[in-house]
Every structure is written in structure tokens, then in C-alpha cells.
PDB file of C-alpha atoms in Angstrom:
ATOM      1  CA  UNK A  16      -0.019   0.034   0.134  1.00  0.00           C
ATOM      2  CA  UNK A  17       1.287   3.375  -0.300  1.00  0.00           C
ATOM      3  CA  UNK A  18       2.656   4.740   2.897  1.00  0.00           C
ATOM      4  CA  UNK A  19       0.806   8.599   1.523  1.00  0.00           C
ATOM      5  CA  UNK A  20      -2.156   7.079   3.098  1.00  0.00           C
ATOM      6  CA  UNK A  21      -1.258   7.456   6.707  1.00  0.00           C
ATOM      7  CA  UNK A  22       0.260  10.853   5.807  1.00  0.00           C
ATOM      8  CA  UNK A  23      -2.959  11.944   4.428  1.00  0.00           C
ATOM      9  CA  UNK A  24      -5.714  10.403   7.509  1.00  0.00           C
ATOM     10  CA  UNK A  25      -3.444  12.195   9.710  1.00  0.00           C
ATOM     11  CA  UNK A  26      -4.030  15.176   8.069  1.00  0.00           C
ATOM     12  CA  UNK A  27      -7.676  14.468   8.048  1.00  0.00           C
ATOM     13  CA  UNK A  28      -8.011  13.354  11.541  1.00  0.00           C
ATOM     14  CA  UNK A  29      -7.678  17.343  12.411  1.00  0.00           C
ATOM     15  CA  UNK A  30     -10.085  18.863   9.657  1.00  0.00           C
ATOM     16  CA  UNK A  31     -12.626  16.093  10.775  1.00  0.00           C
ATOM     17  CA  UNK A  32     -12.362  17.362  14.241  1.00  0.00           C
ATOM     18  CA  UNK A  33     -13.079  20.900  12.975  1.00  0.00           C
ATOM     19  CA  UNK A  34     -15.491  19.871  11.147  1.00  0.00           C
ATOM     20  CA  UNK A  35     -17.573  18.558  14.115  1.00  0.00           C
ATOM     21  CA  UNK A  36     -21.286  18.621  14.801  1.00  0.00           C
ATOM     22  CA  UNK A  37     -23.108  16.567  12.654  1.00  0.00           C
ATOM     23  CA  UNK A  38     -26.687  18.000  11.020  1.00  0.00           C
ATOM     24  CA  UNK A  39     -27.855  15.084  13.899  1.00  0.00           C
ATOM     25  CA  UNK A  40     -25.593  17.477  16.334  1.00  0.00           C
ATOM     26  CA  UNK A  41     -26.514  15.613  19.846  1.00  0.00           C
ATOM     27  CA  UNK A  42     -25.998  12.056  17.769  1.00  0.00           C
ATOM     28  CA  UNK A  43     -21.931  13.390  16.889  1.00  0.00           C
ATOM     29  CA  UNK A  44     -21.039  11.672  20.071  1.00  0.00           C
ATOM     30  CA  UNK A  45     -17.640  11.352  20.301  1.00  0.00           C
ATOM     31  CA  UNK A  46     -14.892  12.061  17.407  1.00  0.00           C
ATOM     32  CA  UNK A  47     -11.298   9.977  17.619  1.00  0.00           C
ATOM     33  CA  UNK A  48      -8.403   9.668  15.576  1.00  0.00           C
ATOM     34  CA  UNK A  49      -7.980   6.852  12.040  1.00  0.00           C
ATOM     35  CA  UNK A  50      -6.360   5.022  14.482  1.00  0.00           C
ATOM     36  CA  UNK A  51      -9.008   4.827  17.237  1.00  0.00           C
ATOM     37  CA  UNK A  52     -11.729   4.043  14.223  1.00  0.00           C
ATOM     38  CA  UNK A  53      -9.596   1.305  12.824  1.00  0.00           C
ATOM     39  CA  UNK A  54      -9.120  -0.327  15.972  1.00  0.00           C
ATOM     40  CA  UNK A  55     -13.039   0.028  16.780  1.00  0.00           C
ATOM     41  CA  UNK A  56     -13.382  -1.267  12.792  1.00  0.00           C
ATOM     42  CA  UNK A  57     -11.003  -3.963  13.342  1.00  0.00           C
ATOM     43  CA  UNK A  58     -13.122  -5.271  16.905  1.00  0.00           C
ATOM     44  CA  UNK A  59     -16.164  -5.855  15.151  1.00  0.00           C
ATOM     45  CA  UNK A  60     -14.663  -7.490  11.983  1.00  0.00           C
ATOM     46  CA  UNK A  61     -13.730 -10.657  14.540  1.00  0.00           C
ATOM     47  CA  UNK A  62     -10.942 -12.702  13.327  1.00  0.00           C
ATOM     48  CA  UNK A  63     -11.961 -12.315   9.510  1.00  0.00           C
ATOM     49  CA  UNK A  64      -9.047  -9.107   9.522  1.00  0.00           C
ATOM     50  CA  UNK A  65      -6.246 -10.538  10.806  1.00  0.00           C
ATOM     51  CA  UNK A  66      -3.228  -9.947   9.097  1.00  0.00           C
ATOM     52  CA  UNK A  67      -4.844  -7.585   7.180  1.00  0.00           C
ATOM     53  CA  UNK A  68      -5.502  -4.360  10.286  1.00  0.00           C
ATOM     54  CA  UNK A  69      -2.716  -2.284   7.478  1.00  0.00           C
ATOM     55  CA  UNK A  70      -4.464  -2.690   4.634  1.00  0.00           C
ATOM     56  CA  UNK A  71      -7.974  -1.334   5.864  1.00  0.00           C
ATOM     57  CA  UNK A  72      -6.340   1.489   8.583  1.00  0.00           C
ATOM     58  CA  UNK A  73      -4.747   2.705   5.186  1.00  0.00           C
ATOM     59  CA  UNK A  74      -8.144   2.419   3.179  1.00  0.00           C
ATOM     60  CA  UNK A  75     -10.049   3.954   5.740  1.00  0.00           C
ATOM     61  CA  UNK A  76      -7.330   7.271   5.940  1.00  0.00           C
ATOM     62  CA  UNK A  77      -7.304   7.171   1.828  1.00  0.00           C
ATOM     63  CA  UNK A  78     -11.369   7.922   1.891  1.00  0.00           C
ATOM     64  CA  UNK A  79     -11.898  10.185   4.777  1.00  0.00           C
ATOM     65  CA  UNK A  80      -9.162  12.071   3.722  1.00  0.00           C
ATOM     66  CA  UNK A  81     -10.857  12.259   0.089  1.00  0.00           C
ATOM     67  CA  UNK A  82     -14.343  12.636   1.546  1.00  0.00           C
ATOM     68  CA  UNK A  83     -16.094  16.335   1.350  1.00  0.00           C
ATOM     69  CA  UNK A  84     -18.233  15.219   4.300  1.00  0.00           C
ATOM     70  CA  UNK A  85     -15.308  16.219   7.482  1.00  0.00           C
ATOM     71  CA  UNK A  86     -15.683  13.721  10.333  1.00  0.00           C
ATOM     72  CA  UNK A  87     -15.308  11.000  12.753  1.00  0.00           C
ATOM     73  CA  UNK A  88     -18.181   9.310  15.488  1.00  0.00           C
ATOM     74  CA  UNK A  89     -16.723   6.615  16.976  1.00  0.00           C
ATOM     75  CA  UNK A  90     -17.810   3.587  14.933  1.00  0.00           C
ATOM     76  CA  UNK A  91     -19.975   2.846  18.927  1.00  0.00           C
ATOM     77  CA  UNK A  92     -21.634   5.225  18.590  1.00  0.00           C
ATOM     78  CA  UNK A  93     -22.620   5.113  15.546  1.00  0.00           C
ATOM     79  CA  UNK A  94     -23.505   1.740  15.370  1.00  0.00           C
ATOM     80  CA  UNK A  95     -24.672   1.388  18.661  1.00  0.00           C
ATOM     81  CA  UNK A  96     -25.038   5.125  20.225  1.00  0.00           C
ATOM     82  CA  UNK A  97     -28.153   7.046  20.898  1.00  0.00           C
ATOM     83  CA  UNK A  98     -28.898   8.662  17.909  1.00  0.00           C
ATOM     84  CA  UNK A  99     -32.068  10.949  17.576  1.00  0.00           C
ATOM     85  CA  UNK A 100     -34.620   9.709  14.702  1.00  0.00           C
ATOM     86  CA  UNK A 101     -33.626  11.635  11.445  1.00  0.00           C
ATOM     87  CA  UNK A 102     -32.793  11.346   7.774  1.00  0.00           C
ATOM     88  CA  UNK A 103     -30.527  13.048   5.413  1.00  0.00           C
ATOM     89  CA  UNK A 104     -29.629  12.968   1.679  1.00  0.00           C
ATOM     90  CA  UNK A 105     -25.926  12.483   1.236  1.00  0.00           C
ATOM     91  CA  UNK A 106     -24.647  13.797  -2.109  1.00  0.00           C
ATOM     92  CA  UNK A 107     -21.421  14.717  -3.718  1.00  0.00           C
ATOM     93  CA  UNK A 108     -18.185  13.054  -5.520  1.00  0.00           C
ATOM     94  CA  UNK A 109     -15.122  10.980  -5.019  1.00  0.00           C
ATOM     95  CA  UNK A 110     -12.018  11.190  -6.842  1.00  0.00           C
ATOM     96  CA  UNK A 111     -11.234   7.611  -8.341  1.00  0.00           C
ATOM     97  CA  UNK A 112      -7.406   6.936  -8.924  1.00  0.00           C
ATOM     98  CA  UNK A 113      -6.734  10.450  -9.578  1.00  0.00           C
ATOM     99  CA  UNK A 114      -8.248  10.423 -12.721  1.00  0.00           C
ATOM    100  CA  UNK A 115     -11.961  11.151 -12.374  1.00  0.00           C
ATOM    101  CA  UNK A 116     -14.418  12.006 -10.110  1.00  0.00           C
ATOM    102  CA  UNK A 117     -17.631  10.081  -9.456  1.00  0.00           C
ATOM    103  CA  UNK A 118     -21.174  10.865  -8.104  1.00  0.00           C
ATOM    104  CA  UNK A 119     -22.234   9.298  -4.473  1.00  0.00           C
ATOM    105  CA  UNK A 120     -26.094   9.743  -3.993  1.00  0.00           C
ATOM    106  CA  UNK A 121     -27.966   8.128  -1.013  1.00  0.00           C
ATOM    107  CA  UNK A 122     -30.707   8.766   1.935  1.00  0.00           C
ATOM    108  CA  UNK A 123     -29.873   7.330   4.940  1.00  0.00           C
ATOM    109  CA  UNK A 124     -32.345   7.615   7.566  1.00  0.00           C
ATOM    110  CA  UNK A 125     -32.451   6.368  11.720  1.00  0.00           C
ATOM    111  CA  UNK A 126     -35.410   5.056  13.091  1.00  0.00           C
ATOM    112  CA  UNK A 127     -36.550   2.692  15.525  1.00  0.00           C
ATOM    113  CA  UNK A 128     -32.917   2.685  16.771  1.00  0.00           C
ATOM    114  CA  UNK A 129     -31.771   1.320  13.595  1.00  0.00           C
ATOM    115  CA  UNK A 130     -30.710   1.964   9.774  1.00  0.00           C
ATOM    116  CA  UNK A 131     -32.016   2.140   6.373  1.00  0.00           C
ATOM    117  CA  UNK A 132     -29.715   2.770   3.294  1.00  0.00           C
ATOM    118  CA  UNK A 133     -32.009   3.283  -0.168  1.00  0.00           C
ATOM    119  CA  UNK A 134     -30.265   4.170  -3.094  1.00  0.00           C
ATOM    120  CA  UNK A 135     -32.534   4.642  -6.605  1.00  0.00           C
ATOM    121  CA  UNK A 136     -31.024   4.171  -9.929  1.00  0.00           C
ATOM    122  CA  UNK A 137     -32.744   5.265 -13.054  1.00  0.00           C
ATOM    123  CA  UNK A 138     -31.803   3.587 -16.747  1.00  0.00           C
ATOM    124  CA  UNK A 139     -32.677   4.802 -19.571  1.00  0.00           C
ATOM    125  CA  UNK A 140     -33.181   1.241 -21.902  1.00  0.00           C
ATOM    126  CA  UNK A 141     -30.790   0.476 -24.224  1.00  0.00           C
ATOM    127  CA  UNK A 142     -32.385   2.006 -28.303  1.00  0.00           C
ATOM    128  CA  UNK A 143     -32.361  -0.717 -30.940  1.00  0.00           C
ATOM    129  CA  UNK A 144     -30.719  -3.900 -29.184  1.00  0.00           C
ATOM    130  CA  UNK A 145     -31.652  -6.862 -30.059  1.00  0.00           C
ATOM    131  CA  UNK A 146     -30.248  -9.026 -27.696  1.00  0.00           C
ATOM    132  CA  UNK A 147     -29.280  -8.958 -23.652  1.00  0.00           C
ATOM    133  CA  UNK A 148     -26.442 -10.029 -22.684  1.00  0.00           C
ATOM    134  CA  UNK A 149     -26.803 -12.017 -19.100  1.00  0.00           C
ATOM    135  CA  UNK A 150     -24.122 -13.111 -16.712  1.00  0.00           C
ATOM    136  CA  UNK A 151     -26.209 -16.599 -15.682  1.00  0.00           C
ATOM    137  CA  UNK A 152     -29.923 -17.771 -15.851  1.00  0.00           C
ATOM    138  CA  UNK A 153     -31.412 -16.483 -13.360  1.00  0.00           C
ATOM    139  CA  UNK A 154     -34.152 -14.796 -15.259  1.00  0.00           C
ATOM    140  CA  UNK A 155     -35.359 -17.978 -16.721  1.00  0.00           C
ATOM    141  CA  UNK A 156     -37.853 -18.505 -14.402  1.00  0.00           C
ATOM    142  CA  UNK A 157     -39.631 -15.155 -15.638  1.00  0.00           C
ATOM    143  CA  UNK A 158     -39.152 -15.039 -19.664  1.00  0.00           C
ATOM    144  CA  UNK A 159     -39.029 -19.135 -19.504  1.00  0.00           C
ATOM    145  CA  UNK A 160     -37.728 -20.428 -22.976  1.00  0.00           C
ATOM    146  CA  UNK A 161     -37.179 -16.942 -24.175  1.00  0.00           C
ATOM    147  CA  UNK A 162     -33.834 -17.191 -23.098  1.00  0.00           C
ATOM    148  CA  UNK A 163     -30.791 -19.015 -23.901  1.00  0.00           C
ATOM    149  CA  UNK A 164     -29.221 -20.381 -20.847  1.00  0.00           C
ATOM    150  CA  UNK A 165     -25.694 -23.031 -21.878  1.00  0.00           C
ATOM    151  CA  UNK A 166     -22.704 -22.335 -19.273  1.00  0.00           C
ATOM    152  CA  UNK A 167     -20.872 -21.739 -15.883  1.00  0.00           C
ATOM    153  CA  UNK A 168     -22.881 -18.271 -14.274  1.00  0.00           C
ATOM    154  CA  UNK A 169     -20.303 -15.438 -14.852  1.00  0.00           C
ATOM    155  CA  UNK A 170     -19.947 -15.386 -10.690  1.00  0.00           C
ATOM    156  CA  UNK A 171     -19.150 -18.655 -10.314  1.00  0.00           C
ATOM    157  CA  UNK A 172     -16.521 -19.214 -12.856  1.00  0.00           C
ATOM    158  CA  UNK A 173     -12.814 -18.963 -12.140  1.00  0.00           C
ATOM    159  CA  UNK A 174     -11.380 -16.661 -14.114  1.00  0.00           C
ATOM    160  CA  UNK A 175     -11.112 -13.003 -11.659  1.00  0.00           C
ATOM    161  CA  UNK A 176     -12.549 -11.077 -15.007  1.00  0.00           C
ATOM    162  CA  UNK A 177     -16.092  -9.601 -14.376  1.00  0.00           C
ATOM    163  CA  UNK A 178     -16.988 -10.750 -17.841  1.00  0.00           C
ATOM    164  CA  UNK A 179     -15.378 -13.606 -18.565  1.00  0.00           C
ATOM    165  CA  UNK A 180     -17.919 -15.314 -20.794  1.00  0.00           C
ATOM    166  CA  UNK A 181     -18.245 -18.248 -19.159  1.00  0.00           C
ATOM    167  CA  UNK A 182     -21.401 -19.077 -20.728  1.00  0.00           C
ATOM    168  CA  UNK A 183     -24.038 -17.854 -23.147  1.00  0.00           C
ATOM    169  CA  UNK A 184     -26.842 -16.129 -21.494  1.00  0.00           C
ATOM    170  CA  UNK A 185     -28.734 -14.181 -23.803  1.00  0.00           C
ATOM    171  CA  UNK A 186     -32.190 -12.820 -23.693  1.00  0.00           C
ATOM    172  CA  UNK A 187     -34.326 -10.541 -26.616  1.00  0.00           C
ATOM    173  CA  UNK A 188     -34.102  -7.318 -24.895  1.00  0.00           C
ATOM    174  CA  UNK A 189     -38.260  -6.977 -24.755  1.00  0.00           C
ATOM    175  CA  UNK A 190     -39.435  -4.452 -22.428  1.00  0.00           C
ATOM    176  CA  UNK A 191     -40.717  -7.742 -20.178  1.00  0.00           C
ATOM    177  CA  UNK A 192     -37.096  -9.238 -20.178  1.00  0.00           C
ATOM    178  CA  UNK A 193     -35.874  -5.387 -18.670  1.00  0.00           C
ATOM    179  CA  UNK A 194     -38.270  -5.134 -16.065  1.00  0.00           C
ATOM    180  CA  UNK A 195     -37.334  -8.801 -15.619  1.00  0.00           C
ATOM    181  CA  UNK A 196     -33.908  -7.914 -15.252  1.00  0.00           C
ATOM    182  CA  UNK A 197     -34.661  -5.046 -12.862  1.00  0.00           C
ATOM    183  CA  UNK A 198     -36.660  -6.500 -10.805  1.00  0.00           C
ATOM    184  CA  UNK A 199     -34.084  -9.271 -10.514  1.00  0.00           C
ATOM    185  CA  UNK A 200     -31.196  -6.281  -9.383  1.00  0.00           C
ATOM    186  CA  UNK A 201     -33.503  -4.244  -7.106  1.00  0.00           C
ATOM    187  CA  UNK A 202     -34.761  -7.521  -4.950  1.00  0.00           C
ATOM    188  CA  UNK A 203     -31.097  -8.953  -4.614  1.00  0.00           C
ATOM    189  CA  UNK A 204     -28.276  -6.738  -4.964  1.00  0.00           C
ATOM    190  CA  UNK A 205     -29.368  -4.897  -1.579  1.00  0.00           C
ATOM    191  CA  UNK A 206     -28.836  -8.904  -0.482  1.00  0.00           C
ATOM    192  CA  UNK A 207     -24.904  -8.968  -0.102  1.00  0.00           C
ATOM    193  CA  UNK A 208     -25.305  -5.155   1.474  1.00  0.00           C
ATOM    194  CA  UNK A 209     -27.775  -6.702   4.294  1.00  0.00           C
ATOM    195  CA  UNK A 210     -26.591 -11.043   3.850  1.00  0.00           C
ATOM    196  CA  UNK A 211     -23.108  -8.934   5.427  1.00  0.00           C
ATOM    197  CA  UNK A 212     -24.468  -6.375   7.623  1.00  0.00           C
ATOM    198  CA  UNK A 213     -26.460  -9.245   9.623  1.00  0.00           C
ATOM    199  CA  UNK A 214     -23.190 -11.737  10.280  1.00  0.00           C
ATOM    200  CA  UNK A 215     -21.886  -8.189  11.791  1.00  0.00           C
ATOM    201  CA  UNK A 216     -24.359  -8.336  13.532  1.00  0.00           C
ATOM    202  CA  UNK A 217     -25.043  -4.515  12.291  1.00  0.00           C
ATOM    203  CA  UNK A 218     -28.061  -2.558  12.964  1.00  0.00           C
ATOM    204  CA  UNK A 219     -28.715  -0.845   9.645  1.00  0.00           C
ATOM    205  CA  UNK A 220     -30.760  -2.539   5.952  1.00  0.00           C
ATOM    206  CA  UNK A 221     -30.214  -1.324   2.420  1.00  0.00           C
ATOM    207  CA  UNK A 222     -32.858  -0.777   0.091  1.00  0.00           C
ATOM    208  CA  UNK A 223     -31.654  -0.710  -3.495  1.00  0.00           C
ATOM    209  CA  UNK A 224     -34.133   0.496  -6.755  1.00  0.00           C
ATOM    210  CA  UNK A 225     -33.413   0.016 -10.237  1.00  0.00           C
ATOM    211  CA  UNK A 226     -36.371   1.710 -12.018  1.00  0.00           C
ATOM    212  CA  UNK A 227     -37.198   2.783 -15.642  1.00  0.00           C
ATOM    213  CA  UNK A 228     -35.881   6.639 -15.708  1.00  0.00           C
ATOM    214  CA  UNK A 229     -39.740   6.852 -17.776  1.00  0.00           C
ATOM    215  CA  UNK A 230     -41.211   5.056 -14.656  1.00  0.00           C
ATOM    216  CA  UNK A 231     -38.741   7.775 -12.214  1.00  0.00           C
ATOM    217  CA  UNK A 232     -40.258  10.743 -13.842  1.00  0.00           C
ATOM    218  CA  UNK A 233     -43.496   9.686 -14.344  1.00  0.00           C
ATOM    219  CA  UNK A 234     -43.872   9.169 -10.449  1.00  0.00           C
ATOM    220  CA  UNK A 235     -41.262  11.957  -9.204  1.00  0.00           C
ATOM    221  CA  UNK A 236     -39.170   9.695  -8.268  1.00  0.00           C
ATOM    222  CA  UNK A 237     -35.638  10.952  -5.827  1.00  0.00           C
ATOM    223  CA  UNK A 238     -33.136   9.371  -8.307  1.00  0.00           C
ATOM    224  CA  UNK A 239     -29.572   9.237  -7.184  1.00  0.00           C
ATOM    225  CA  UNK A 240     -28.273   8.059 -10.286  1.00  0.00           C
ATOM    226  CA  UNK A 241     -29.447   8.352 -14.085  1.00  0.00           C
ATOM    227  CA  UNK A 242     -27.322   6.073 -16.919  1.00  0.00           C
ATOM    228  CA  UNK A 243     -27.796   3.608 -19.528  1.00  0.00           C
ATOM    229  CA  UNK A 244     -28.985   0.348 -20.078  1.00  0.00           C
ATOM    230  CA  UNK A 245     -25.734  -1.047 -21.704  1.00  0.00           C
ATOM    231  CA  UNK A 246     -26.907  -3.909 -23.780  1.00  0.00           C
ATOM    232  CA  UNK A 247     -24.071  -6.525 -22.652  1.00  0.00           C
ATOM    233  CA  UNK A 248     -20.669  -6.865 -20.486  1.00  0.00           C
ATOM    234  CA  UNK A 249     -18.033  -5.218 -19.884  1.00  0.00           C
ATOM    235  CA  UNK A 250     -15.414  -2.827 -17.660  1.00  0.00           C
ATOM    236  CA  UNK A 251     -16.928   1.116 -17.998  1.00  0.00           C
ATOM    237  CA  UNK A 252     -17.228   3.512 -14.743  1.00  0.00           C
ATOM    238  CA  UNK A 253     -20.671   2.970 -13.015  1.00  0.00           C
ATOM    239  CA  UNK A 254     -21.710   6.388 -13.560  1.00  0.00           C
ATOM    240  CA  UNK A 255     -21.545   6.082 -18.049  1.00  0.00           C
ATOM    241  CA  UNK A 256     -23.847   2.652 -17.826  1.00  0.00           C
ATOM    242  CA  UNK A 257     -25.117  -0.258 -15.631  1.00  0.00           C
ATOM    243  CA  UNK A 258     -24.391  -3.484 -18.119  1.00  0.00           C
ATOM    244  CA  UNK A 259     -26.810  -6.114 -18.878  1.00  0.00           C
ATOM    245  CA  UNK A 260     -24.088  -8.637 -18.062  1.00  0.00           C
ATOM    246  CA  UNK A 261     -22.420  -7.940 -14.661  1.00  0.00           C
ATOM    247  CA  UNK A 262     -23.403 -10.207 -12.372  1.00  0.00           C
ATOM    248  CA  UNK A 263     -25.086  -9.394  -8.916  1.00  0.00           C
ATOM    249  CA  UNK A 264     -21.484  -9.325  -6.706  1.00  0.00           C
ATOM    250  CA  UNK A 265     -20.217  -6.856  -9.172  1.00  0.00           C
ATOM    251  CA  UNK A 266     -23.623  -4.806  -9.476  1.00  0.00           C
ATOM    252  CA  UNK A 267     -22.920  -5.030  -5.329  1.00  0.00           C
ATOM    253  CA  UNK A 268     -19.478  -3.468  -5.809  1.00  0.00           C
ATOM    254  CA  UNK A 269     -20.958  -0.548  -8.605  1.00  0.00           C
ATOM    255  CA  UNK A 270     -23.579   0.102  -5.828  1.00  0.00           C
ATOM    256  CA  UNK A 271     -20.584   0.865  -2.883  1.00  0.00           C
ATOM    257  CA  UNK A 272     -20.081   3.694  -5.299  1.00  0.00           C
ATOM    258  CA  UNK A 273     -22.990   5.622  -5.052  1.00  0.00           C
ATOM    259  CA  UNK A 274     -22.405   5.133  -1.217  1.00  0.00           C
ATOM    260  CA  UNK A 275     -19.173   6.203  -2.100  1.00  0.00           C
ATOM    261  CA  UNK A 276     -17.112   3.840  -1.729  1.00  0.00           C
ATOM    262  CA  UNK A 277     -13.583   3.610  -3.842  1.00  0.00           C
ATOM    263  CA  UNK A 278     -11.506   0.867  -5.252  1.00  0.00           C
ATOM    264  CA  UNK A 279      -9.578  -1.431  -2.723  1.00  0.00           C
ATOM    265  CA  UNK A 280      -7.751  -3.439  -5.649  1.00  0.00           C
ATOM    266  CA  UNK A 281      -4.173  -1.390  -7.469  1.00  0.00           C
ATOM    267  CA  UNK A 282      -4.727   1.934 -10.088  1.00  0.00           C
ATOM    268  CA  UNK A 283      -2.721   0.705 -12.429  1.00  0.00           C
ATOM    269  CA  UNK A 284      -4.538  -2.541 -12.706  1.00  0.00           C
ATOM    270  CA  UNK A 285      -7.042  -3.692 -14.858  1.00  0.00           C
ATOM    271  CA  UNK A 286      -6.129   0.096 -17.057  1.00  0.00           C
ATOM    272  CA  UNK A 287      -2.810  -1.546 -18.045  1.00  0.00           C
ATOM    273  CA  UNK A 288      -4.118  -4.700 -18.756  1.00  0.00           C
ATOM    274  CA  UNK A 289      -7.681  -5.565 -18.450  1.00  0.00           C
ATOM    275  CA  UNK A 290      -7.489  -7.766 -15.967  1.00  0.00           C
ATOM    276  CA  UNK A 291      -6.817  -9.431 -13.567  1.00  0.00           C
ATOM    277  CA  UNK A 292      -7.662  -6.261 -11.605  1.00  0.00           C
ATOM    278  CA  UNK A 293      -5.203  -6.607  -8.278  1.00  0.00           C
ATOM    279  CA  UNK A 294      -6.729  -6.516  -4.976  1.00  0.00           C
ATOM    280  CA  UNK A 295      -4.245  -4.003  -1.993  1.00  0.00           C
ATOM    281  CA  UNK A 296      -2.875  -6.939   0.149  1.00  0.00           C
ATOM    282  CA  UNK A 297      -5.660  -9.161   2.012  1.00  0.00           C
ATOM    283  CA  UNK A 298      -8.640  -6.467   0.138  1.00  0.00           C
ATOM    284  CA  UNK A 299      -8.959 -10.103  -1.897  1.00  0.00           C
ATOM    285  CA  UNK A 300     -11.638 -11.013   1.073  1.00  0.00           C
ATOM    286  CA  UNK A 301     -13.718  -6.938   0.767  1.00  0.00           C
ATOM    287  CA  UNK A 302     -16.302  -6.606  -2.291  1.00  0.00           C
ATOM    288  CA  UNK A 303     -14.440  -3.700  -3.448  1.00  0.00           C
ATOM    289  CA  UNK A 304     -11.013  -5.402  -3.383  1.00  0.00           C
ATOM    290  CA  UNK A 305     -12.805  -8.618  -5.326  1.00  0.00           C
ATOM    291  CA  UNK A 306     -16.220  -7.071  -7.046  1.00  0.00           C
ATOM    292  CA  UNK A 307     -16.926 -10.261  -8.134  1.00  0.00           C
ATOM    293  CA  UNK A 308     -16.563 -13.060  -6.108  1.00  0.00           C
ATOM    294  CA  UNK A 309     -20.116 -14.180  -4.692  1.00  0.00           C
ATOM    295  CA  UNK A 310     -17.996 -14.854  -0.942  1.00  0.00           C
ATOM    296  CA  UNK A 311     -16.533 -11.403  -0.640  1.00  0.00           C
ATOM    297  CA  UNK A 312     -17.618  -9.211   2.341  1.00  0.00           C
ATOM    298  CA  UNK A 313     -19.157  -5.825   3.145  1.00  0.00           C
ATOM    299  CA  UNK A 314     -16.845  -5.260   6.116  1.00  0.00           C
ATOM    300  CA  UNK A 315     -17.964  -3.688   9.370  1.00  0.00           C
ATOM    301  CA  UNK A 316     -15.644  -0.622   7.989  1.00  0.00           C
ATOM    302  CA  UNK A 317     -17.605   0.209   4.596  1.00  0.00           C
ATOM    303  CA  UNK A 318     -21.565  -0.135   6.548  1.00  0.00           C
ATOM    304  CA  UNK A 319     -19.899   2.769   8.371  1.00  0.00           C
ATOM    305  CA  UNK A 320     -17.941   4.575   6.144  1.00  0.00           C
ATOM    306  CA  UNK A 321     -21.687   5.415   4.699  1.00  0.00           C
ATOM    307  CA  UNK A 322     -23.412   5.275   8.059  1.00  0.00           C
ATOM    308  CA  UNK A 323     -20.918   7.855   9.085  1.00  0.00           C
ATOM    309  CA  UNK A 324     -21.597  11.398   7.036  1.00  0.00           C
ATOM    310  CA  UNK A 325     -25.091  11.588   8.655  1.00  0.00           C
ATOM    311  CA  UNK A 326     -23.522  13.197  11.469  1.00  0.00           C
ATOM    312  CA  UNK A 327     -20.969  14.892   9.427  1.00  0.00           C
ATOM    313  CA  UNK A 328     -21.859  18.893   8.731  1.00  0.00           C
ATOM    314  CA  UNK A 329     -22.707  19.751   5.648  1.00  0.00           C
ATOM    315  CA  UNK A 330     -19.801  20.238   3.295  1.00  0.00           C
ATOM    316  CA  UNK A 331     -18.772  23.754   2.342  1.00  0.00           C
ATOM    317  CA  UNK A 332     -17.709  22.523  -1.060  1.00  0.00           C
ATOM    318  CA  UNK A 333     -18.407  19.222  -2.866  1.00  0.00           C
ATOM    319  CA  UNK A 334     -14.820  19.325  -3.478  1.00  0.00           C
ATOM    320  CA  UNK A 335     -13.821  16.475  -1.812  1.00  0.00           C
ATOM    321  CA  UNK A 336     -10.236  18.139  -1.726  1.00  0.00           C
ATOM    322  CA  UNK A 337     -11.060  21.592  -0.164  1.00  0.00           C
ATOM    323  CA  UNK A 338     -10.700  20.509   3.532  1.00  0.00           C
ATOM    324  CA  UNK A 339      -6.949  18.988   2.761  1.00  0.00           C
ATOM    325  CA  UNK A 340      -4.825  21.881   3.132  1.00  0.00           C
ATOM    326  CA  UNK A 341      -4.804  24.548   5.881  1.00  0.00           C
TER     327      UNK A 341
END
């Protein structure tokens, strides 16, 4: 990992304490240094982080250093403290690879002593597309014989390529097929987040909703991200398209970006050469480090990074580096 991450964290820790005082003011509780926050999160993660602590402390420090929301509430206060009920829209952008900024947007709500996090993604269907490439046979029940279904599902392929081409899974790009695809995404992608929150005993529930752009406009729905639906698989930034060929684990990773999480793999892997991407040492257990595996996890660190912004003051600027130099 880059030594610079720890240096960035030290500067951000001070900035975060100055920026204390959440939208939920009295709920902000204790502010801690990066090392103390990391230690609490490691304790919540159990044996899973053994030998990987330095990597995930660096990931924590790097994310905080790049975030316009400046505060470091104690994880125990975030997950188990006396937090007043209310809701807040979180919006802004996060820098990726130092090359581009990606949007983040979601609604976080505190109710009944637990957290709820909502993301809605609106997609424009592909104009003139004859076929959808799919990652598996998951729509066969909804579409019956209207799809081809042969081979190994992408999420179970031996390859670390997100689009391994390990089978043939296609359906005609009819309105019915597209609606069935979005309904499946809406019911199952959030499952990875909720599964992992439950596994660590964290009081947070995620609700991800994928809708057609026309439906969102017609019903005046709040939308966090509006993008085209690409009929193929492929690696493109999450804010340029959602792809029909992405597996559910990959989509769970991409929604992580909408929630303001960063990739946890070497910056040039997958760019200089397409695959495999190279996770930071130890990050192969993480959904944000190795996206395409069903068994990788969203750790207490990731849930904390999503929820902690509820406690921070509204940023004076959406520039995530605005508070980096004092």
C-alpha cells in the first residue's frame, strides 16, 4: 500500500474534528483519531481481518482524506449509540484513481434504533438493442424459453474477469425482459449488503431500487443515479452505464461507489492490462477489492463509511479536497 495514505489520514483527522457537529448535532458523540476508529472497526470484524489490519486502516484513511464530509464519529456510537431519529440525503462526489470524479448519492435514515439506507438508480433502456447479454440463468423463471441459458454463471467462473464469457446467457431486449432484469437487481443486489450487515450484527438495512427512467420521471421519484442500460457486459465506470451482463456481486460493488466507497485494488491494474485487477494485500476478502466473487464481504469498515456522513456537517464545498490544505 502507499505510505502516503497514512500521512493523508493524519491531516484529515484534525480537519474532521474541526468539522464536528452533525446534521444530527447531539448524535455526533465522540470524535476519534483514525487509528482509534480503525481499532474499533477491527474489533467488530473479528478474525476476518487478522493479518490485514494495516491494509484496511490505510483504506479507511484514504477514503476519509478524499471525502468532503469531515467528521470521525466513533464506530460504537454510529452502530450502537443514542442517535436521534431523522433522515438525510448524502450527495457529492469521490475521486477515483486520481483520474476522475464519480458521483455519490443516497438517503440515510435513522428509525426505531436502526439505520436504513436507500439508493435508487434510473436506467434508460438501450435503443434498438436486439439482445441482452446476461451473467447467468437467473431470469429463466421469468422469461421461460425466451432466453438462452448454457454454461457456468459469471459469478461462479474460475476467472477473476467480471465478464468471463463462461457461458451463453442471452434474452431478447424486450420491455418485459428489461423490467424482469431490473426487478431482479432490485430484490437481490441489496441482499449482499444486508447479508453482510447481519453477519457482523450491524443494525442497518439497505434498499436498492433499479427503475426505468420513464417510470422515475412519471412518478416524480427521487433518483440517485441516472444512466443508460448497456445490453452487454464490459468494464466501464458505474456512472456511464449499468450493464446487463454484470453479475449480482459486481452490481453490489458498483452500488458501493454510489454510496461513496472507493476501489480497493492497485490503481493501474485493469487499466494498463485488462485483467485481473490486483486487490491491495488482504483486500481480496472485500467486495470493493474483489468484486466478482459471491463470497467477498462488505466489512464493518464499509458500513461505517456509508453511515458516518449522517453525523457530519454539510460540506461547504463538494470538492472532496477542499479541506485537505489548511
